JSON list of C-alpha atoms in Angstrom, two decimals:
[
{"chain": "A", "resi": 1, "resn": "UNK", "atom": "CA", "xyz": [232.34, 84.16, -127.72]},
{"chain": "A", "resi": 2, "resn": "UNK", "atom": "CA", "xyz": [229.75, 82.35, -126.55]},
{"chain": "A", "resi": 3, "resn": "UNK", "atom": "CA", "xyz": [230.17, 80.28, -123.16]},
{"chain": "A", "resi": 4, "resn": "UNK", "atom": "CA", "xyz": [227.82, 79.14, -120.00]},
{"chain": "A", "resi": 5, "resn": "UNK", "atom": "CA", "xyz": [229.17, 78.39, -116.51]},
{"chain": "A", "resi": 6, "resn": "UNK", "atom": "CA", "xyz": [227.70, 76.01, -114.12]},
{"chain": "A", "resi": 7, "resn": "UNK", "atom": "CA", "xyz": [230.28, 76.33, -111.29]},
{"chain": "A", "resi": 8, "resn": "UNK", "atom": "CA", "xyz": [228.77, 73.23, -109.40]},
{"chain": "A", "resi": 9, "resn": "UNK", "atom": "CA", "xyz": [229.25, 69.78, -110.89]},
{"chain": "A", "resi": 10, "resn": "UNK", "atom": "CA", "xyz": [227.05, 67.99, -107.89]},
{"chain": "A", "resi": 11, "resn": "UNK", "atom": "CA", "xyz": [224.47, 70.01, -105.28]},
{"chain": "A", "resi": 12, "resn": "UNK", "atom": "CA", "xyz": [222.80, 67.56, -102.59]},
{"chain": "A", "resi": 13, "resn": "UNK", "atom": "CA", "xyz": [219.86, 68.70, -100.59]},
{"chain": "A", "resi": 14, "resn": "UNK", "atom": "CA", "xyz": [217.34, 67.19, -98.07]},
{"chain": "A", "resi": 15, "resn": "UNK", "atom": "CA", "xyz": [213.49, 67.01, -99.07]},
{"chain": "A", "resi": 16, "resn": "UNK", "atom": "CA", "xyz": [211.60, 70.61, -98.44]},
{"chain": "A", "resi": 17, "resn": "UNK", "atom": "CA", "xyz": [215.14, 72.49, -98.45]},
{"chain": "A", "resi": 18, "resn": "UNK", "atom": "CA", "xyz": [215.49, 75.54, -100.91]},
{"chain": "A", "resi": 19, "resn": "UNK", "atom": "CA", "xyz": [217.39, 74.94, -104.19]},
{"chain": "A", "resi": 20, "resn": "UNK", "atom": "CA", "xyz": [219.48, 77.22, -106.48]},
{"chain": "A", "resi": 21, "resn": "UNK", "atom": "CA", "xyz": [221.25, 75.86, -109.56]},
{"chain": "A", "resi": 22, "resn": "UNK", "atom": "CA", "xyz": [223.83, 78.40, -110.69]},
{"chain": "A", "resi": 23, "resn": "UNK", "atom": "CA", "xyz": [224.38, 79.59, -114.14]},
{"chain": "A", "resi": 24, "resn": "UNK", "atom": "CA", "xyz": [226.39, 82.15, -115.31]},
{"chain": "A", "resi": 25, "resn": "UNK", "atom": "CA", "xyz": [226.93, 83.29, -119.35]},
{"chain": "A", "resi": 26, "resn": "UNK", "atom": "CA", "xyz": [228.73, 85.42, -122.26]},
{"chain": "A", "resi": 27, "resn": "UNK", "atom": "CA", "xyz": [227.59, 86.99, -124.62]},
{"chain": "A", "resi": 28, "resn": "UNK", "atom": "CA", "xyz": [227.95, 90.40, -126.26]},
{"chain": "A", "resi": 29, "resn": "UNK", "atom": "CA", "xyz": [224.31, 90.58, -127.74]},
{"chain": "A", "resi": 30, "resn": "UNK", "atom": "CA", "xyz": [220.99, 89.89, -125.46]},
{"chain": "A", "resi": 31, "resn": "UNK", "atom": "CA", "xyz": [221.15, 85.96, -124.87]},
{"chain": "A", "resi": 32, "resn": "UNK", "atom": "CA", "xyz": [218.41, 83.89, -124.90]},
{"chain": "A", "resi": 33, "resn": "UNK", "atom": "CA", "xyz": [218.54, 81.35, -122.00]},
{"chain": "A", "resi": 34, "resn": "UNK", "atom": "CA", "xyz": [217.17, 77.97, -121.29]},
{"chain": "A", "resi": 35, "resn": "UNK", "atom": "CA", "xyz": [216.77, 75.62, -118.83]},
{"chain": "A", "resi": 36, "resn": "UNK", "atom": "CA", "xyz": [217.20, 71.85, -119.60]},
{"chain": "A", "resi": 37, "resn": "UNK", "atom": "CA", "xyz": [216.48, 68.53, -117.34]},
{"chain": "A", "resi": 38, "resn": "UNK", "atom": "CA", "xyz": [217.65, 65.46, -118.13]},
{"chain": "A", "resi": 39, "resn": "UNK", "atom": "CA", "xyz": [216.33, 62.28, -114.93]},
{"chain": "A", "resi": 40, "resn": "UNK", "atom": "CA", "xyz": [217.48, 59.24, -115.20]},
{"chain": "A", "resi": 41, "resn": "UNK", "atom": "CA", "xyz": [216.83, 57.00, -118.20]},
{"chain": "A", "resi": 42, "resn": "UNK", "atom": "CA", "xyz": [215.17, 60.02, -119.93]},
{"chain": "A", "resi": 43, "resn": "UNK", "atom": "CA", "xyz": [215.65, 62.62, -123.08]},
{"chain": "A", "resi": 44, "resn": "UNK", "atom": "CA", "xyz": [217.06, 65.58, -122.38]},
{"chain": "A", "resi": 45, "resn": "UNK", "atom": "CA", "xyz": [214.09, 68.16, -122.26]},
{"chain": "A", "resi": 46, "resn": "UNK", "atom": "CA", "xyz": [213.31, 71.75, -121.98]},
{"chain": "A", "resi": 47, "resn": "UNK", "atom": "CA", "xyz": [212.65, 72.96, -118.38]},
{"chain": "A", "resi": 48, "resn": "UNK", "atom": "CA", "xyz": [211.77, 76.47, -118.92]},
{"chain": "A", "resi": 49, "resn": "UNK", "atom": "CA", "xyz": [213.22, 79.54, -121.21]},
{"chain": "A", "resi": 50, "resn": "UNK", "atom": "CA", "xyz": [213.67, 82.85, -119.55]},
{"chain": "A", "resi": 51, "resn": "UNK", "atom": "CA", "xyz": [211.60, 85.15, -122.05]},
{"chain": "A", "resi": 52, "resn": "UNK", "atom": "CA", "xyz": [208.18, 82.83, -120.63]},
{"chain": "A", "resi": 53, "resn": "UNK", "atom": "CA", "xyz": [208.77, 84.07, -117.06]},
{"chain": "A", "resi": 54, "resn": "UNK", "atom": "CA", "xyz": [207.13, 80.62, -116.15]},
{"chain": "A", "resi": 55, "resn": "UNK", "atom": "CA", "xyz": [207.43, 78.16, -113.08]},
{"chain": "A", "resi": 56, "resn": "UNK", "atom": "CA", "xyz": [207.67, 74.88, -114.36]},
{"chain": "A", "resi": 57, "resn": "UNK", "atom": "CA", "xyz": [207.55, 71.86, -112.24]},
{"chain": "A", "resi": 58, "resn": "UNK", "atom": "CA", "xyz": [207.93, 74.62, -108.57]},
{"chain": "A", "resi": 59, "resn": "UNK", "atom": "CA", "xyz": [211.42, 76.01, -110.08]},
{"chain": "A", "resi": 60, "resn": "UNK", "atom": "CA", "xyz": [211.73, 79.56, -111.84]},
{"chain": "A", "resi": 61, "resn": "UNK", "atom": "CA", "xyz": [214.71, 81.51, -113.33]},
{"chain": "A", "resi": 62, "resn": "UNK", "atom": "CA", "xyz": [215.03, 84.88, -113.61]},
{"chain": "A", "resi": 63, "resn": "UNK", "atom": "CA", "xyz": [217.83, 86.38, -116.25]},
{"chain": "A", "resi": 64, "resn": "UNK", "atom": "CA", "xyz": [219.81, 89.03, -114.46]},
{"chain": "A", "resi": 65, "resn": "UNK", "atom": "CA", "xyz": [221.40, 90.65, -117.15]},
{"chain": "A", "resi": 66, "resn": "UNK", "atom": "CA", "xyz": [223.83, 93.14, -114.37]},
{"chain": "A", "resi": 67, "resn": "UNK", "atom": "CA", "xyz": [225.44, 89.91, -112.97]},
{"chain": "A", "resi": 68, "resn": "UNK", "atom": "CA", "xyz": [225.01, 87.73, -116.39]},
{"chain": "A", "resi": 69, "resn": "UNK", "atom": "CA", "xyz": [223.26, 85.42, -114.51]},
{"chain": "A", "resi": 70, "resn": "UNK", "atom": "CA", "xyz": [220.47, 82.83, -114.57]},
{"chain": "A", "resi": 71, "resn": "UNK", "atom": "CA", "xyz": [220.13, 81.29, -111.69]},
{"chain": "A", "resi": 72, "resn": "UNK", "atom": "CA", "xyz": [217.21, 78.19, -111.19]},
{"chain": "A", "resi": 73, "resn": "UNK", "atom": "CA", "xyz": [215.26, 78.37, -107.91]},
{"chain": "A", "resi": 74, "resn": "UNK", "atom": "CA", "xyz": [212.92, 75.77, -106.00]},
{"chain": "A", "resi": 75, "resn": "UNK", "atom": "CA", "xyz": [212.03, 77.34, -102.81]},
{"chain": "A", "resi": 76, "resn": "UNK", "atom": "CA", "xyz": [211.16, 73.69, -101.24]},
{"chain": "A", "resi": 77, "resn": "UNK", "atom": "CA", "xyz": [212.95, 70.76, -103.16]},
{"chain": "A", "resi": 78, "resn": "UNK", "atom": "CA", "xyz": [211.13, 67.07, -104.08]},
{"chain": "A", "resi": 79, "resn": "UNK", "atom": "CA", "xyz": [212.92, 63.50, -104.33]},
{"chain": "A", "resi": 80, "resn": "UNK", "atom": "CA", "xyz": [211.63, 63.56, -108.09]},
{"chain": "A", "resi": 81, "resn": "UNK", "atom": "CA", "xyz": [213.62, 66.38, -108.75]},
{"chain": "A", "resi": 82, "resn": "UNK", "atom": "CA", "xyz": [216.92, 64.67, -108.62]},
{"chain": "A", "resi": 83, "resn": "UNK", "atom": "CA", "xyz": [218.12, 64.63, -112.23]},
{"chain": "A", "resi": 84, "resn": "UNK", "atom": "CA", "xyz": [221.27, 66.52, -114.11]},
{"chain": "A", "resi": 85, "resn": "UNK", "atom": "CA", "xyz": [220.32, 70.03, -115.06]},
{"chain": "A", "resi": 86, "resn": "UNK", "atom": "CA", "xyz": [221.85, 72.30, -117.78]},
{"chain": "A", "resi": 87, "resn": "UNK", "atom": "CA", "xyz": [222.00, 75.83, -118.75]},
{"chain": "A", "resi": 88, "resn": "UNK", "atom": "CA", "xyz": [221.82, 76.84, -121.96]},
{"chain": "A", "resi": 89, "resn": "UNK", "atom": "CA", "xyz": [222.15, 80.02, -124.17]},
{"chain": "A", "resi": 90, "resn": "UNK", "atom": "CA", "xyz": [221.44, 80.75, -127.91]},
{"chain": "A", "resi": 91, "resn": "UNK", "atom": "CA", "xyz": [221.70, 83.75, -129.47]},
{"chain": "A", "resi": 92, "resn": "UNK", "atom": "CA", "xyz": [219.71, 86.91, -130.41]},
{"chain": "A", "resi": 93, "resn": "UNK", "atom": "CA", "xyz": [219.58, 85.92, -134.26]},
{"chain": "A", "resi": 94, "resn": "UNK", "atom": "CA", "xyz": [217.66, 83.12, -135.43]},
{"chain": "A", "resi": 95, "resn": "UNK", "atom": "CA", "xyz": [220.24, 80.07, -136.95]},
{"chain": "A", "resi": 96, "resn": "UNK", "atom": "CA", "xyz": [222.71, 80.68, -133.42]},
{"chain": "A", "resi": 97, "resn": "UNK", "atom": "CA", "xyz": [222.90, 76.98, -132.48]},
{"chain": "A", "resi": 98, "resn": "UNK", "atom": "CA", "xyz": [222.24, 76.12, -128.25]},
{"chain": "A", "resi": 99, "resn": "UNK", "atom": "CA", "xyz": [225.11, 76.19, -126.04]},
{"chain": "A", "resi": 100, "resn": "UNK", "atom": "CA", "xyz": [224.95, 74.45, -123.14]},
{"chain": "A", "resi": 101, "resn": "UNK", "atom": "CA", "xyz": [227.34, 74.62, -119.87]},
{"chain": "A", "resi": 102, "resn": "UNK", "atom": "CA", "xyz": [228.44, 71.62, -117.97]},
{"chain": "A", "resi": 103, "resn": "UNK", "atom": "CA", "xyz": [225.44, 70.77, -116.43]},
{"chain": "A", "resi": 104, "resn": "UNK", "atom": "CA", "xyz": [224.45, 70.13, -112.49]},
{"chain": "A", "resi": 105, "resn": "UNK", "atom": "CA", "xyz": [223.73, 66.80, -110.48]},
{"chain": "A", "resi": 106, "resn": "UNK", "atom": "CA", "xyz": [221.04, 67.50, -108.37]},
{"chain": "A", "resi": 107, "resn": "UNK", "atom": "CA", "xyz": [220.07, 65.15, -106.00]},
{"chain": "A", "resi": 108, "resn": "UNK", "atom": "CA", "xyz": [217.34, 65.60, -103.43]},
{"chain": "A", "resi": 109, "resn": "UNK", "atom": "CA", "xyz": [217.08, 62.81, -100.08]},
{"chain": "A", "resi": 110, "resn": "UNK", "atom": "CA", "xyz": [214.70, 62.08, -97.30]},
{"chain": "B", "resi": 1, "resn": "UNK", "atom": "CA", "xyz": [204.92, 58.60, -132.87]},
{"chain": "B", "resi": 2, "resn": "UNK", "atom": "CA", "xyz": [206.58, 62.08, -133.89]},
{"chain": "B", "resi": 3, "resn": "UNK", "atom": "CA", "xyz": [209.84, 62.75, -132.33]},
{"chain": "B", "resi": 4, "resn": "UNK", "atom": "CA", "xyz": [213.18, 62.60, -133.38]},
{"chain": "B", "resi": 5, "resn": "UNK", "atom": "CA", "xyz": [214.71, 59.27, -133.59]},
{"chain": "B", "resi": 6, "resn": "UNK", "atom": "CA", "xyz": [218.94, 58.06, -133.36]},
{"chain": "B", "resi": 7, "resn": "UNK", "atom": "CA", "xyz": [219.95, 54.65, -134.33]},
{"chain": "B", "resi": 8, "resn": "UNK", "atom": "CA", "xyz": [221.98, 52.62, -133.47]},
{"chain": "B", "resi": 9, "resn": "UNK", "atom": "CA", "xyz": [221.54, 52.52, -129.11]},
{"chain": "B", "resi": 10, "resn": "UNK", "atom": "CA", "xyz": [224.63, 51.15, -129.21]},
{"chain": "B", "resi": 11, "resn": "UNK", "atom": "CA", "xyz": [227.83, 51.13, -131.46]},
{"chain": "B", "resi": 12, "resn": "UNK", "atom": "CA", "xyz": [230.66, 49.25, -131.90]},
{"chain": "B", "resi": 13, "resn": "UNK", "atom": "CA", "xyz": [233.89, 50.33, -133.47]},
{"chain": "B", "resi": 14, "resn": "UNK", "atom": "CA", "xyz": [237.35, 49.27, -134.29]},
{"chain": "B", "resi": 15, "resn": "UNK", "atom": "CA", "xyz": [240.07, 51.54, -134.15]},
{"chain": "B", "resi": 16, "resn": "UNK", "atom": "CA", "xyz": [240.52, 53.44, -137.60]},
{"chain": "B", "resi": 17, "resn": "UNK", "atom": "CA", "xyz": [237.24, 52.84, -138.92]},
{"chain": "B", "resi": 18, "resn": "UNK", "atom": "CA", "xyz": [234.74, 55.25, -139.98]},
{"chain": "B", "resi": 19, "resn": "UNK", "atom": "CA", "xyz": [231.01, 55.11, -138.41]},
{"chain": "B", "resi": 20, "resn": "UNK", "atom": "CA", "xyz": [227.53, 56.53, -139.09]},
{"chain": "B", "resi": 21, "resn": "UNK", "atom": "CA", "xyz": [225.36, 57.69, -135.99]},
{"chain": "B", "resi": 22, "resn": "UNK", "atom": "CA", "xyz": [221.70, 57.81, -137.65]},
{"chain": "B", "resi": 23, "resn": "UNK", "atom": "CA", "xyz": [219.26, 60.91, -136.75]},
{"chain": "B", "resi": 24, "resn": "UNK", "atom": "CA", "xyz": [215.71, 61.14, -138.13]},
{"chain": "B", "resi": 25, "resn": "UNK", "atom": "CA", "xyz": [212.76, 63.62, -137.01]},
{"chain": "B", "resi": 26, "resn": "UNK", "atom": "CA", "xyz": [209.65, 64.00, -138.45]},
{"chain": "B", "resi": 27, "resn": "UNK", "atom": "CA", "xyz": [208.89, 67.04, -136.66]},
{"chain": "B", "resi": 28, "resn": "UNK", "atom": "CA", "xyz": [208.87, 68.96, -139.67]},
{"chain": "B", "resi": 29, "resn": "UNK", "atom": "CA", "xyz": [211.78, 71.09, -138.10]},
{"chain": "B", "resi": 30, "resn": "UNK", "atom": "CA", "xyz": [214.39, 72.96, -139.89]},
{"chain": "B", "resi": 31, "resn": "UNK", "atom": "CA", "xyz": [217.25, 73.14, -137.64]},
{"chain": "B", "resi": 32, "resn": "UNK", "atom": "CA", "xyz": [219.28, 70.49, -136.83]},
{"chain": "B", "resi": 33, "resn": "UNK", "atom": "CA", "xyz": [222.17, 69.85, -134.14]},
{"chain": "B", "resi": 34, "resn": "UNK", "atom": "CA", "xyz": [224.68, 66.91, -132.72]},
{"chain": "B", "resi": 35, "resn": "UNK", "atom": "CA", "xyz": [226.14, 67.17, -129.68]},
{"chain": "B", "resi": 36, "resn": "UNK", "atom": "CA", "xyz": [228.86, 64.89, -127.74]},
{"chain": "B", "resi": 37, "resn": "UNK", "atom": "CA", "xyz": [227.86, 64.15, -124.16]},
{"chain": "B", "resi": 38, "resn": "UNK", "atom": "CA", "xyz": [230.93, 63.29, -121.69]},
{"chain": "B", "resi": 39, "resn": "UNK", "atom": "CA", "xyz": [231.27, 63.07, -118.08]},
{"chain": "B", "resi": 40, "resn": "UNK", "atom": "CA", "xyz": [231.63, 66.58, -116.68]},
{"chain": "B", "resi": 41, "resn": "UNK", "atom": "CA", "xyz": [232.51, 68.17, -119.99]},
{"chain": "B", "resi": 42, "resn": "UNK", "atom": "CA", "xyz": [228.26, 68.84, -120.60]},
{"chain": "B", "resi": 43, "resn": "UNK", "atom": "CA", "xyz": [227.03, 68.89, -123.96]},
{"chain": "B", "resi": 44, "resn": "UNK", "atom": "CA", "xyz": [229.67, 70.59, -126.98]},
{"chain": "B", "resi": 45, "resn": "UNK", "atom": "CA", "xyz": [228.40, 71.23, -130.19]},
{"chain": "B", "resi": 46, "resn": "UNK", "atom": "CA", "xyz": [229.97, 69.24, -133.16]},
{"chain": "B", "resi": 47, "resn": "UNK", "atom": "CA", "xyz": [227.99, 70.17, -136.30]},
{"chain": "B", "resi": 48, "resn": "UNK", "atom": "CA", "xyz": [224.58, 71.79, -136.60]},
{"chain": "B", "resi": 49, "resn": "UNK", "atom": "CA", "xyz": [222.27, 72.59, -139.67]},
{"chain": "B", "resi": 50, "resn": "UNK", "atom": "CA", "xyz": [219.60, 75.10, -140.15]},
{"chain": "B", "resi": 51, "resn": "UNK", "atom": "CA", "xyz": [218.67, 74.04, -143.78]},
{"chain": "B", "resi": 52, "resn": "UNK", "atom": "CA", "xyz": [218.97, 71.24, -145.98]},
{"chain": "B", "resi": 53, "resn": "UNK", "atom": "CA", "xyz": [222.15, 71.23, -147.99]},
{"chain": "B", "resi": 54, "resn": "UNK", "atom": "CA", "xyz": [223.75, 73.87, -145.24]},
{"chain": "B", "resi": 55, "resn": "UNK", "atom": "CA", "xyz": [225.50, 72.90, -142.10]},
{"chain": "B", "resi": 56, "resn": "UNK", "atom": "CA", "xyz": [228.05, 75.26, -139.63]},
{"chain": "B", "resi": 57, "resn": "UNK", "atom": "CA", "xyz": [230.87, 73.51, -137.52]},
{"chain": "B", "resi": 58, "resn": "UNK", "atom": "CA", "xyz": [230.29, 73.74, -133.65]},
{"chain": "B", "resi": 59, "resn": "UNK", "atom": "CA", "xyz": [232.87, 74.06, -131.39]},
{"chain": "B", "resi": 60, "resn": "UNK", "atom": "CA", "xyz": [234.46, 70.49, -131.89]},
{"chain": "B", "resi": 61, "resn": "UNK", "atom": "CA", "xyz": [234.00, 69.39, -135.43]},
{"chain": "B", "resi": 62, "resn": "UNK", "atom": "CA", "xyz": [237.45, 68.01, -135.99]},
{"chain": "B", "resi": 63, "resn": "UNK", "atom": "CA", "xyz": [237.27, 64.71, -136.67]},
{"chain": "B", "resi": 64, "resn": "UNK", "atom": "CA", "xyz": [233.54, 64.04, -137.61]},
{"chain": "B", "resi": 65, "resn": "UNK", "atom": "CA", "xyz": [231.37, 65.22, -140.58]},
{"chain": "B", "resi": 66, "resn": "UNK", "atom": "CA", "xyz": [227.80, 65.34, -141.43]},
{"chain": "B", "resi": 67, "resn": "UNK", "atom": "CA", "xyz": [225.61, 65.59, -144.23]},
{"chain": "B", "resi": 68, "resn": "UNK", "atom": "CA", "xyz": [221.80, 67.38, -144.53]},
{"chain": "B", "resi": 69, "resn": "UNK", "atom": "CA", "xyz": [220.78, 65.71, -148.52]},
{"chain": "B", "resi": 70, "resn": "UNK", "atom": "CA", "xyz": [216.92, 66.22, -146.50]},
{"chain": "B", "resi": 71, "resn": "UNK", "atom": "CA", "xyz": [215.37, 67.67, -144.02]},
{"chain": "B", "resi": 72, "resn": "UNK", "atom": "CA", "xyz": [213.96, 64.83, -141.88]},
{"chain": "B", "resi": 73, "resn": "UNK", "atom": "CA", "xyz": [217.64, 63.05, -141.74]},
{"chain": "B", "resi": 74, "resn": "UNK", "atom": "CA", "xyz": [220.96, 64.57, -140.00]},
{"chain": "B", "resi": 75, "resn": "UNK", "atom": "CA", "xyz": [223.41, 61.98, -140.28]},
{"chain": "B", "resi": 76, "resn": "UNK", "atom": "CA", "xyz": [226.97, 61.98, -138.46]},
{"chain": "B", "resi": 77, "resn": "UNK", "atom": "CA", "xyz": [229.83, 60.10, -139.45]},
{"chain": "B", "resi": 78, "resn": "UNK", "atom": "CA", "xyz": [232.80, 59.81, -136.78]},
{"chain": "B", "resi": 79, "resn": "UNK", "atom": "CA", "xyz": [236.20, 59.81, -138.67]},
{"chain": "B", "resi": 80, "resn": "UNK", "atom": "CA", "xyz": [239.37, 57.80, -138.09]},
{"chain": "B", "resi": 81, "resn": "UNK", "atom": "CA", "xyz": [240.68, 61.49, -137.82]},
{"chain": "B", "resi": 82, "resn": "UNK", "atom": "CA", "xyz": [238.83, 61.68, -134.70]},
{"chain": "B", "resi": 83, "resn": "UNK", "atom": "CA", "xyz": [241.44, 61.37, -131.35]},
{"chain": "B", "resi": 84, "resn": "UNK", "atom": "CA", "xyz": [238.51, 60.08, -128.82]},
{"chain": "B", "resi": 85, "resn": "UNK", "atom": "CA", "xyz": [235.36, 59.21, -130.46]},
{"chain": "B", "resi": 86, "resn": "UNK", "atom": "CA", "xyz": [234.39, 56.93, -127.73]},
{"chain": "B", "resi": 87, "resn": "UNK", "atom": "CA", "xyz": [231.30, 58.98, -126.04]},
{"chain": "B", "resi": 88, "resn": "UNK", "atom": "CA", "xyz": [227.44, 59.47, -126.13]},
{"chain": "B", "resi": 89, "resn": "UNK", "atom": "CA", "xyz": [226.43, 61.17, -128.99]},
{"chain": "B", "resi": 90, "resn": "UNK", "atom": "CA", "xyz": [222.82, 63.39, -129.15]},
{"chain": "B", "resi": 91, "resn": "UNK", "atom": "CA", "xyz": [220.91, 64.58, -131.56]},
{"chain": "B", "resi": 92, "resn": "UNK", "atom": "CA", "xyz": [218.47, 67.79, -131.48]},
{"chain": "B", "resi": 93, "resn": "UNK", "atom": "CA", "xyz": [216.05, 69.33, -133.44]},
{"chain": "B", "resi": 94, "resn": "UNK", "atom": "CA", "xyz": [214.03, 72.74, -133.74]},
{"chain": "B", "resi": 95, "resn": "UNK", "atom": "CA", "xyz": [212.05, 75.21, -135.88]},
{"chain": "B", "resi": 96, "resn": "UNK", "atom": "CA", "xyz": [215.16, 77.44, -136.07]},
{"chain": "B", "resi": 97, "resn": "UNK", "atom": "CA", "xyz": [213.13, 80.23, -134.86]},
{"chain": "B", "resi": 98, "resn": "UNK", "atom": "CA", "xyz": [214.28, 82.12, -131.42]},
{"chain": "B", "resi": 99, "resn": "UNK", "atom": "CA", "xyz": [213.86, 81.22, -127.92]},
{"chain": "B", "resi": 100, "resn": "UNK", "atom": "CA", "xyz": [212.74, 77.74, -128.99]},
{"chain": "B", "resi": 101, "resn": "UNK", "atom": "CA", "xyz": [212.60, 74.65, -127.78]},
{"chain": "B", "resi": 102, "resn": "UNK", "atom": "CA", "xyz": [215.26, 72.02, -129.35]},
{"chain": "B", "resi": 103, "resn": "UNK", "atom": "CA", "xyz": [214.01, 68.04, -128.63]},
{"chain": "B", "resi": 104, "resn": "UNK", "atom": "CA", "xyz": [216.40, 65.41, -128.15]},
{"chain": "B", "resi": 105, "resn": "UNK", "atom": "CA", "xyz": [216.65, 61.93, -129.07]},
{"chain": "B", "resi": 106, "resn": "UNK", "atom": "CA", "xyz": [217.55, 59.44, -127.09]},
{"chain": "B", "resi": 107, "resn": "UNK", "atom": "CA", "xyz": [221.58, 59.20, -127.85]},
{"chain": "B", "resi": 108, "resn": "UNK", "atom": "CA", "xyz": [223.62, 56.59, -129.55]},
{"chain": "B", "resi": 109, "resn": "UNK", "atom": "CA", "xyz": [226.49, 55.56, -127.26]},
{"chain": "B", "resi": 110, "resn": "UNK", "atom": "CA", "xyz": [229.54, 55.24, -129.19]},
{"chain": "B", "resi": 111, "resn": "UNK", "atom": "CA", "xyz": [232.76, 53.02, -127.92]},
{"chain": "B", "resi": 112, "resn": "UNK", "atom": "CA", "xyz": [236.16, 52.28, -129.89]},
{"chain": "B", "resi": 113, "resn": "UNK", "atom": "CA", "xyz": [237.61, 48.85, -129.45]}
]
């Protein structure tokens, strides 16, 4: 089955610190994986997807297939970043709806 | 505007009535998703559709069901059947194809009174 871990509901950081949102997944085919942002008062919207090897916005993730793992990384966090982030995973056939884990609070102060 | 659009904001309900959470997109997308948003539970899949007239159960259907007569529209009705309907409710869309993006609308909060 299917299933995404976040294992941290809430992660607080000052300004310029380094950030890492966890996310862990199963799957017994090759997952696709997602990152989605919701900030306050906003849509839920795509971050970045692993298979574009971008950096979006100063954050990256990079899918470590060994540990089933797709950690997000910011080496120096911003105020603006504070929002609730989610992992998500669909599968390796098109039609596999998005799964998405519990999602992260991340909030970033001065 | 294109997007994908839910009515109502905000609904109303009495105990052991049915409801109808609107979704419209005119993204020209195929797929189609709902999803129930509660406090530390994340986003779980109730009902998603990747063609008209063809829709899959997610991993909490029980209690709701849907309908996908055209492409644009996704509707979702919330039983009586349904234990705790009070939540926020979202709606997604996407081409179907892999490793794409799904957009969201902007949720229809849901309470039971």
């Amino acid at each position: 089955a299917q299933r995404v871990t976040q294992p941290e509901k809430l992660l607080s950081v000052f300004k310029g610190a380094p950030v890492e949102l966890k996310c862990n997944y199963s799957y017994s085919g090759s997952p696709e994986l997602f990152w989605y942002v919701q900030y306050s008062r906003q849509r839920l919207q795509l971050l970045l997807r692993h298979i574009s090897r971008e950096s979006i916005k100063g954050f990256t993730a990079d899918l470590n297939k060994g540990e089933t793992s797709f950690h997000l990384k910011k080496p120096f966090a911003q105020e603006e970043d504070s929002a609730m982030y989610y992992c998500a995973l669909s599968g390796d056939q098109a039609g596999t709806a998005l799964i998405f884990g519990k999602g992260t609070t991340l909030s970033v102060s001065s | 505007d294109g997007g994908i659009t839910q009515s109502p904001k905000y609904l109303f309900r009495k105990e052991g009535q049915n409801v109808t959470l609107s979704c419209e997109q005119n993204l020209n997308h195929d797929a189609m998703y709902w999803y129930r948003q509660d406090p530390g539970q994340g986003l779980r899949l109730i009902y998603y559709s990747q063609i008209v007239n063809d829709f899959q159960k997610g991993d909490i259907a029980e209690g709701y069901s849907v309908s996908r007569e055209k492409k644009e529209s996704f509707p979702l009705t919330v039983t009586s059947a349904q234990k705790n309907p009070t939540a926020f409710y979202l709606c997604a869309s996407s081409n179907g194809h892999l490793n794409t993006e799904a957009f969201f609308g902007q949720g229809t909060r849901l309470t039971v009174v």
